[in-house]
Structure formats: C-alpha cells, structure tokens
Coordinates of C-alpha atoms and ligand atoms in Angstrom, one line a residue:
M7 CA -5.6 -8.6 -3.1
K8 CA -3.1 -6.8 -5.3
E9 CA -1.2 -4.0 -3.4
I10 CA 1.8 -1.8 -3.7
T11 CA 3.6 0.4 -1.2
I12 CA 5.1 3.6 -2.6
Q13 CA 7.9 5.3 -0.7
S14 CA 7.7 9.1 -0.5
P15 CA 5.6 9.9 -3.6
L16 CA 6.5 13.3 -5.1
D17 CA 4.4 15.6 -7.2
M18 CA 6.9 17.6 -9.2
H19 CA 4.4 20.2 -10.5
L20 CA 1.5 21.4 -8.4
H21 CA -0.8 24.4 -8.1
L22 CA -1.9 25.1 -4.6
R23 CA -3.3 28.6 -5.1
D24 CA -3.8 30.8 -2.1
E25 CA -6.3 31.8 0.7
E26 CA -9.5 29.7 0.9
M27 CA -8.6 27.5 -2.1
L28 CA -5.2 26.8 -0.6
K29 CA -6.9 25.8 2.7
L30 CA -9.1 23.4 0.8
V31 CA -6.6 21.8 -1.6
A32 CA -3.3 21.7 0.4
P33 CA -4.3 18.9 2.7
L34 CA -5.5 16.8 -0.3
T35 CA -2.0 16.6 -1.6
A36 CA -0.1 16.7 1.7
E37 CA -2.0 13.6 2.9
T38 CA -0.6 11.2 0.4
F39 CA 2.5 12.9 -1.1
A40 CA 5.8 13.4 0.8
G41 CA 6.5 16.6 -1.2
A42 CA 5.5 18.7 -4.2
V43 CA 7.0 21.4 -6.3
I44 CA 4.8 24.4 -5.8
M45 CA 4.0 26.6 -8.8
P46 CA 4.5 30.4 -8.3
N47 CA 1.8 31.7 -10.6
L48 CA -0.1 33.6 -8.0
V49 CA -1.3 37.2 -8.5
P50 CA 1.1 38.9 -8.1
P51 CA 3.6 36.1 -8.9
V52 CA 6.0 34.6 -6.3
D53 CA 9.1 36.4 -7.5
N54 CA 11.1 37.5 -4.5
L55 CA 12.3 35.9 -1.3
D56 CA 9.8 37.7 1.0
S57 CA 6.8 36.5 -1.0
L58 CA 8.3 33.0 -1.3
H59 CA 8.8 32.7 2.5
A60 CA 5.3 34.1 3.2
Y61 CA 3.7 31.7 0.7
K62 CA 5.6 28.7 2.1
E63 CA 4.3 29.6 5.6
R64 CA 0.8 29.8 4.4
I65 CA 1.1 26.4 2.7
T66 CA 2.6 24.9 5.9
A67 CA -0.2 26.3 7.9
A68 CA -2.8 25.0 5.4
Q69 CA -1.4 21.4 5.0
G70 CA -2.3 20.4 8.6
E71 CA -0.5 17.6 10.4
H72 CA 0.6 15.7 7.3
K73 CA 4.2 14.9 6.7
F74 CA 4.8 17.0 3.5
T75 CA 7.5 19.3 2.1
P76 CA 6.5 22.2 -0.2
Y77 CA 9.4 22.6 -2.6
M78 CA 9.1 26.2 -3.6
A79 CA 9.6 27.5 -7.2
M80 CA 10.1 31.1 -8.0
F81 CA 8.6 32.9 -11.0
F82 CA 11.2 33.7 -13.6
R83 CA 12.1 37.4 -14.2
D84 CA 15.2 39.4 -14.8
Y85 CA 16.9 38.5 -11.4
T86 CA 20.2 39.9 -10.3
E87 CA 23.1 37.7 -9.3
A88 CA 22.6 38.8 -5.7
E89 CA 18.9 37.9 -5.7
L90 CA 19.6 34.5 -7.1
A91 CA 22.4 33.9 -4.6
A92 CA 20.1 34.8 -1.7
A93 CA 17.2 32.7 -3.0
K94 CA 19.1 29.6 -4.1
E95 CA 18.9 27.6 -0.8
H96 CA 15.2 28.4 -0.3
M97 CA 13.9 27.1 -3.6
I98 CA 14.0 24.1 -5.8
G99 CA 14.2 26.1 -9.1
I100 CA 12.8 28.9 -11.2
K101 CA 9.7 28.5 -13.3
L102 CA 9.6 30.3 -16.7
Y103 CA 6.3 31.2 -18.3
P104 CA 6.2 32.8 -21.7
A105 CA 4.1 35.9 -21.2
G106 CA 0.4 35.2 -21.6
A107 CA 0.8 31.4 -22.3
T108 CA -1.5 30.3 -19.5
T109 CA -3.2 31.2 -16.2
N110 CA -1.6 34.1 -14.4
S111 CA 1.4 34.3 -16.7
E112 CA 1.0 37.9 -17.8
A113 CA 4.3 38.8 -16.0
G114 CA 6.1 36.1 -17.9
V115 CA 9.0 36.4 -20.4
K116 CA 8.3 38.2 -23.7
A117 CA 11.5 37.2 -25.5
I118 CA 13.8 34.3 -24.3
D119 CA 17.0 35.7 -25.9
A120 CA 16.6 38.9 -23.8
V121 CA 17.0 37.0 -20.6
E122 CA 20.0 34.8 -21.4
P123 CA 22.2 36.5 -18.8
V124 CA 19.8 35.0 -16.2
F125 CA 20.1 31.5 -17.7
K126 CA 23.9 31.9 -17.6
M127 CA 23.8 32.8 -13.9
M128 CA 21.4 30.0 -13.1
E129 CA 23.7 27.6 -14.9
E130 CA 26.8 28.7 -12.9
M131 CA 24.9 28.7 -9.6
E132 CA 23.3 25.3 -10.4
I133 CA 19.7 26.5 -10.1
P134 CA 17.3 24.4 -12.1
L135 CA 15.0 26.0 -14.7
M136 CA 11.5 24.8 -15.2
V137 CA 9.6 25.8 -18.3
H138 CA 6.1 26.1 -19.5
G139 CA 7.1 25.3 -23.1
E140 CA 4.4 26.7 -25.4
T141 CA 4.5 29.4 -28.1
H142 CA 1.6 31.6 -29.1
G143 CA 1.0 29.6 -32.3
F144 CA -1.9 27.3 -33.2
V145 CA -3.1 25.5 -30.0
M146 CA -2.2 22.0 -31.1
D147 CA 1.3 23.1 -32.3
R148 CA 2.4 25.3 -29.4
E149 CA 4.5 22.7 -27.6
K150 CA 6.0 21.4 -30.8
E151 CA 7.0 24.9 -31.9
F152 CA 8.6 25.5 -28.5
L153 CA 10.9 22.5 -28.8
A154 CA 13.4 24.5 -30.8
S155 CA 13.8 26.9 -27.9
Y156 CA 14.4 23.9 -25.5
E157 CA 17.0 22.6 -27.8
Y158 CA 18.7 26.0 -28.2
L159 CA 18.8 26.4 -24.4
A160 CA 20.0 22.8 -23.8
K161 CA 22.9 23.4 -26.2
K162 CA 23.8 26.9 -25.2
F163 CA 23.7 26.1 -21.5
P164 CA 24.8 22.5 -21.2
K165 CA 25.1 22.6 -17.4
L166 CA 21.7 24.2 -16.9
Q167 CA 19.2 21.6 -15.7
I168 CA 16.0 22.2 -17.7
T169 CA 12.7 20.6 -16.9
M170 CA 10.2 20.6 -19.8
E171 CA 7.0 20.9 -17.7
H172 CA 3.9 18.9 -18.5
I173 CA 5.0 17.5 -21.9
T174 CA 2.2 16.4 -24.2
T175 CA 3.8 15.3 -27.4
A176 CA 5.8 12.4 -28.8
D177 CA 8.2 15.0 -30.2
A178 CA 8.9 16.2 -26.7
V179 CA 9.6 12.7 -25.5
D180 CA 12.1 12.3 -28.4
L181 CA 13.8 15.6 -27.6
M182 CA 14.1 14.7 -23.9
G183 CA 16.1 11.6 -24.8
R184 CA 18.6 13.6 -26.8
Y185 CA 20.1 16.0 -24.2
E186 CA 21.6 15.1 -20.9
N187 CA 20.3 18.3 -19.3
L188 CA 16.7 18.0 -20.5
R189 CA 14.2 16.3 -18.3
A190 CA 10.4 16.5 -18.2
T191 CA 7.3 16.1 -16.1
V192 CA 4.1 14.6 -17.3
T193 CA 0.6 14.9 -15.8
L194 CA -1.9 12.1 -15.1
Q195 CA -4.4 13.5 -17.6
H196 CA -2.0 13.5 -20.5
L197 CA -1.3 9.8 -19.9
I198 CA -5.0 9.1 -20.1
I199 CA -6.9 11.5 -22.4
T200 CA -6.6 13.0 -25.9
L201 CA -8.2 16.0 -27.4
D202 CA -11.2 13.8 -28.1
D203 CA -12.0 13.5 -24.4
V204 CA -11.9 17.3 -24.1
A205 CA -13.8 18.4 -27.2
G206 CA -14.5 15.4 -29.4
G207 CA -18.0 14.9 -28.1
L208 CA -19.8 17.0 -25.5
L209 CA -17.3 19.7 -24.3
N210 CA -15.7 18.7 -21.0
P211 CA -14.4 21.8 -19.3
H212 CA -12.9 19.8 -16.4
L213 CA -10.4 18.2 -18.8
F214 CA -9.4 21.5 -20.4
C215 CA -5.9 22.5 -19.6
K216 CA -2.8 24.0 -21.0
P217 CA -1.1 22.5 -22.9
I218 CA -4.2 21.0 -24.4
A219 CA -4.3 17.2 -24.6
K220 CA -3.1 16.0 -28.0
R221 CA -3.3 13.1 -30.4
P222 CA -3.6 9.3 -29.6
E223 CA 0.0 8.8 -30.8
D224 CA 1.2 11.5 -28.5
R225 CA -0.6 10.0 -25.5
E226 CA 0.9 6.6 -26.4
A227 CA 4.5 7.9 -26.5
L228 CA 4.0 9.6 -23.1
L229 CA 2.4 6.5 -21.6
Q230 CA 5.2 4.2 -22.8
A231 CA 7.9 6.6 -21.4
A232 CA 6.0 6.7 -18.0
L233 CA 5.4 3.0 -17.8
A234 CA 9.0 2.3 -18.5
A235 CA 9.9 4.8 -15.8
N236 CA 12.1 6.6 -18.3
P237 CA 14.9 8.0 -16.1
S238 CA 14.4 11.6 -17.5
L239 CA 10.7 11.6 -16.8
M240 CA 9.0 12.6 -13.5
F241 CA 5.4 12.7 -12.3
G242 CA 4.1 16.2 -12.1
S243 CA 0.3 16.4 -11.7
D244 CA -0.1 20.0 -12.7
S245 CA -3.2 19.6 -10.6
A246 CA -4.7 23.1 -11.1
P247 CA -7.9 23.7 -9.1
H248 CA -10.3 26.4 -10.3
P249 CA -13.7 27.2 -8.7
L250 CA -16.7 25.6 -10.4
S251 CA -17.8 29.0 -11.6
K252 CA -14.6 29.5 -13.5
K253 CA -14.9 26.1 -15.2
E254 CA -18.5 25.7 -16.1
C255 CA -18.9 29.0 -17.8
C256 CA -18.1 30.8 -21.1
G257 CA -14.4 31.5 -20.9
C258 CA -13.4 28.3 -19.0
A259 CA -10.1 28.5 -17.1
A260 CA -7.4 26.0 -18.0
G261 CA -6.6 23.4 -15.4
V262 CA -7.5 19.8 -14.4
F263 CA -7.8 19.1 -10.6
T264 CA -6.3 15.6 -10.1
A265 CA -4.4 15.9 -6.8
P266 CA -6.7 13.7 -4.6
L267 CA -7.0 10.8 -7.0
A268 CA -3.6 10.9 -8.6
L269 CA -2.1 8.0 -6.7
P270 CA -5.0 5.4 -7.1
R271 CA -5.4 6.4 -10.7
L272 CA -1.7 6.0 -11.5
A273 CA -1.7 2.6 -9.7
Q274 CA -4.6 1.5 -11.9
L275 CA -2.8 2.7 -15.0
F276 CA 0.5 1.0 -14.2
D277 CA -1.3 -2.2 -13.1
D278 CA -3.4 -2.3 -16.3
H279 CA -0.2 -2.4 -18.2
G280 CA 1.6 -4.8 -15.9
K281 CA 4.1 -2.2 -14.9
L282 CA 3.3 -1.6 -11.2
D283 CA 7.0 -2.2 -10.4
N284 CA 8.0 0.9 -12.3
L285 CA 5.6 3.2 -10.4
Q286 CA 8.1 3.9 -7.6
N287 CA 10.7 5.4 -9.9
F288 CA 8.1 7.3 -12.0
I289 CA 6.6 8.9 -8.9
S290 CA 9.6 9.4 -6.7
G291 CA 12.9 7.8 -7.6
N292 CA 13.5 9.7 -10.8
A293 CA 12.7 13.1 -9.2
Q294 CA 15.0 12.3 -6.2
R295 CA 17.9 11.5 -8.5
L296 CA 17.3 14.4 -11.0
Y297 CA 16.9 17.1 -8.3
G298 CA 19.1 15.5 -5.7
L299 CA 16.2 15.4 -3.2
T300 CA 16.0 13.4 0.0
P301 CA 12.2 13.5 0.7
L302 CA 10.5 12.9 4.1
E303 CA 9.9 9.3 4.7
K304 CA 6.4 8.3 3.9
K305 CA 5.0 4.9 3.0
V306 CA 1.7 5.0 1.0
T307 CA 0.0 1.6 0.5
L308 CA -2.4 1.2 -2.4
K309 CA -4.7 -1.8 -2.8
K310 CA -6.9 -3.0 -5.6
T311 CA -10.1 -2.3 -3.8
P312 CA -12.6 0.3 -5.1
S313 CA -12.6 3.9 -4.0
Q314 CA -15.1 6.6 -4.9
V315 CA -14.1 10.0 -6.3
P316 CA -16.4 12.6 -4.9
A317 CA -18.5 14.7 -7.2
A318 CA -16.8 17.8 -5.8
Y319 CA -14.5 18.9 -3.0
E320 CA -16.1 21.6 -0.9
G321 CA -15.0 23.7 2.0
F322 CA -13.9 27.2 3.0
G323 CA -16.6 28.5 0.6
Q324 CA -14.9 26.7 -2.4
H325 CA -16.3 24.1 -4.7
V326 CA -13.9 22.2 -7.0
V327 CA -14.7 19.4 -9.4
P328 CA -12.0 16.7 -9.7
M329 CA -11.1 14.6 -12.7
H330 CA -13.2 11.4 -12.6
A331 CA -15.8 13.2 -10.4
G332 CA -18.4 10.7 -9.1
E333 CA -16.7 7.7 -10.6
E334 CA -15.4 4.6 -8.9
L335 CA -11.7 3.8 -9.2
P336 CA -10.5 0.2 -8.9
W337 CA -7.6 1.2 -6.6
S338 CA -7.5 2.9 -3.2
V339 CA -5.0 4.4 -0.8
T340 CA -5.4 2.1 2.3
E341 CA -2.5 3.1 4.5
I342 CA -0.2 6.0 5.1
N343 CA 2.8 5.9 7.4
Ligands
DOR24 O1 -4.0 24.1 -17.4 C1 -3.2 24.8 -16.8 N1 -3.5 25.4 -15.6 N2 -2.0 25.0 -17.3 C2 -1.1 25.8 -16.7 O2 0.0 26.0 -17.2 C3 -1.5 26.6 -15.5 C4 -2.6 26.0 -14.8 C5 -3.2 27.0 -13.8 O3 -2.5 27.7 -13.1 O4 -4.4 26.9 -13.7
ZN25 ZN1 1.1 24.2 -14.1

C-alpha cells in the first residue's frame, strides 16, 4: 500500500476563531499539524500584546494534548516602535487586511501609503508582513489589481519579508517569482476548484471564500507551483469555519473549512500527479526555511486507504460543514508520532 510520512506538517494560514468554535476546531488541526499560523481577525482584532497572549492561552487550552504550536499573528494597525519591539518575540508576523476586504476586517487599513512608517519599522526589526491582497474592485479582479501594491512594497522595502496570503491567480505566481522578498501561501481549495465549482451549477456556499476561486488556468498555475514545491510557496489552508447557519443562508459568510481533511486530500492530489516526494517541502520545508522555524517534531503517516469525511463536525453547540462533506477520500492519516 502506498504511504508517506510527513515530518512536522505546518499550516501557514489558519482561522481558529474563539470560544465554542475554537474548542471544536482547534483539536482538529492540532492533531495532525505540528504548528499553524493563527489569523488575528477576531472581533475585536488581536492587535495588542495582552490580547495576543490571552488568545494564545485559549488556543493552548483548546488544543488538548496534541503536540502543536500556535504561531500567533497580530492584526496590522498603526503600531509604535515600542509596541513592535515588545511584540516581536511573541509573534510570527503581522497580518494586514484592507478595510472591509473580508470577514472581520473592518478595522483594517484604508490606505496603504498612510502606514508606510510601520512597514519601515517592520523591515528594520525583521518582522514579517502577511497580506490579504485584494482591492475593492470587481470580485474576479481584486487580487490582480492588488499585485501592483505588492510590487510597490517589495521594491520600496526590499528587506521586508512579505507573504502574499492565499494566492489565487497565475499572475500572483508570476509576481512571486520576481522578487526575493515576496513569498506566498496557497489553500487546498484553490488547488482543486474553480469558480465553476462555487457558482457554475447549483450554488455551493461551502466553497465560497475570499479570494473567490478563479479560472482553470489560474488553478493550473497554482497547482504546478505547489506540485513542484516552488521554494517561495507554502501551504496555508485558510481553513475558515463558520456555523452552518452563516453558510446556508442568504448572505453567506466567506470561508471553506478544510482543516481536518487537508492532509489526506493533499496526499491524494500530489499522488495523482506523481509528486508525493514534493509534499514534504510544500507542507513544511519551505515554511521552515522562509520563516526560520524549527517546529515540534511530529511524524504523520498517510496511507492510500480510504477515509470518510464526516457530513459535519459537531460539538460545543457548533455545527460546521467541511469541504468534501460526506465523501470518501482515497488517503487516510494512519499514524501520528
Ligand atoms: O474566505 C475567507 N474567510 N477569507 C478570508 O480572508 C477570511 C476568512 C474568514 O475569516 O472567514
Ligand atoms: Zn484567512
């Protein structure tokens, strides 16, 4: 039977939420991943050291006995030098949201040029910047329109490490290759689906996320970069659980919940393309090198034996529907050490 053992898988972009939802979803990632970058878009956002410490404690309490490191990200705002200096060793980087671009981003940045002094300080202090790169333009063009801002930042702050979060376009893959200080995360869903899967037939709210899935040629460019373990590209699930009532309704929240099935589905994808050997770098090695991380040691064995994705994950009064709900996947996690 085909199998692969992954050392210390990392999810470089994860939403764990808070309270009861956190209790439900934290163990689902902590079980199979050695660490994850935790997004700060709570209400209110995680934008000071006290709330960062408190949130990290709640995550650690919720993750259970699993070997798992939450790498905390802070929500971008007009920080002072003293605030950055105090926070630096407690976080992996700062996440910038354009105001109103996505879930809980109202407190985000209204004009990028107004906050350049913060970028300058981050560059000098070697604090990585993570960016939700979308404009407020036409939904299919939002990422493409934001690429000029990435390029501007990459040139103006050549020592600032910039992660283009959850890229969805072939143009973003191209841009990533052109600047030493630009790297990117890509989700599972954007390697698999296009806009057709979301809205081409019957509407599928569980595949609706921001940025929206794009065209087949975009998916192909992302997939080829991931399968090649492009050294600038990291896995970041952007697993974003919302309660069923916020997904199956008019005014569906953006977010695809993939955390519990990410590893077997990625193994399937890489195996289907004969690239299983590159999964280790895509899902851990690249992130370790790009962020200088030494994750907890964790060996996760996956085998080509079927596993069943539940129709929903329930507990703590929550009900969340995962991607591939109710389907059988050809690969399973069989051992965790
Ligand atoms: O689909 C998304 N959901 N995209 C984001 O950027 C945020 C996330 C969320 O927090 O639900
Ligand atoms: Zn996200």
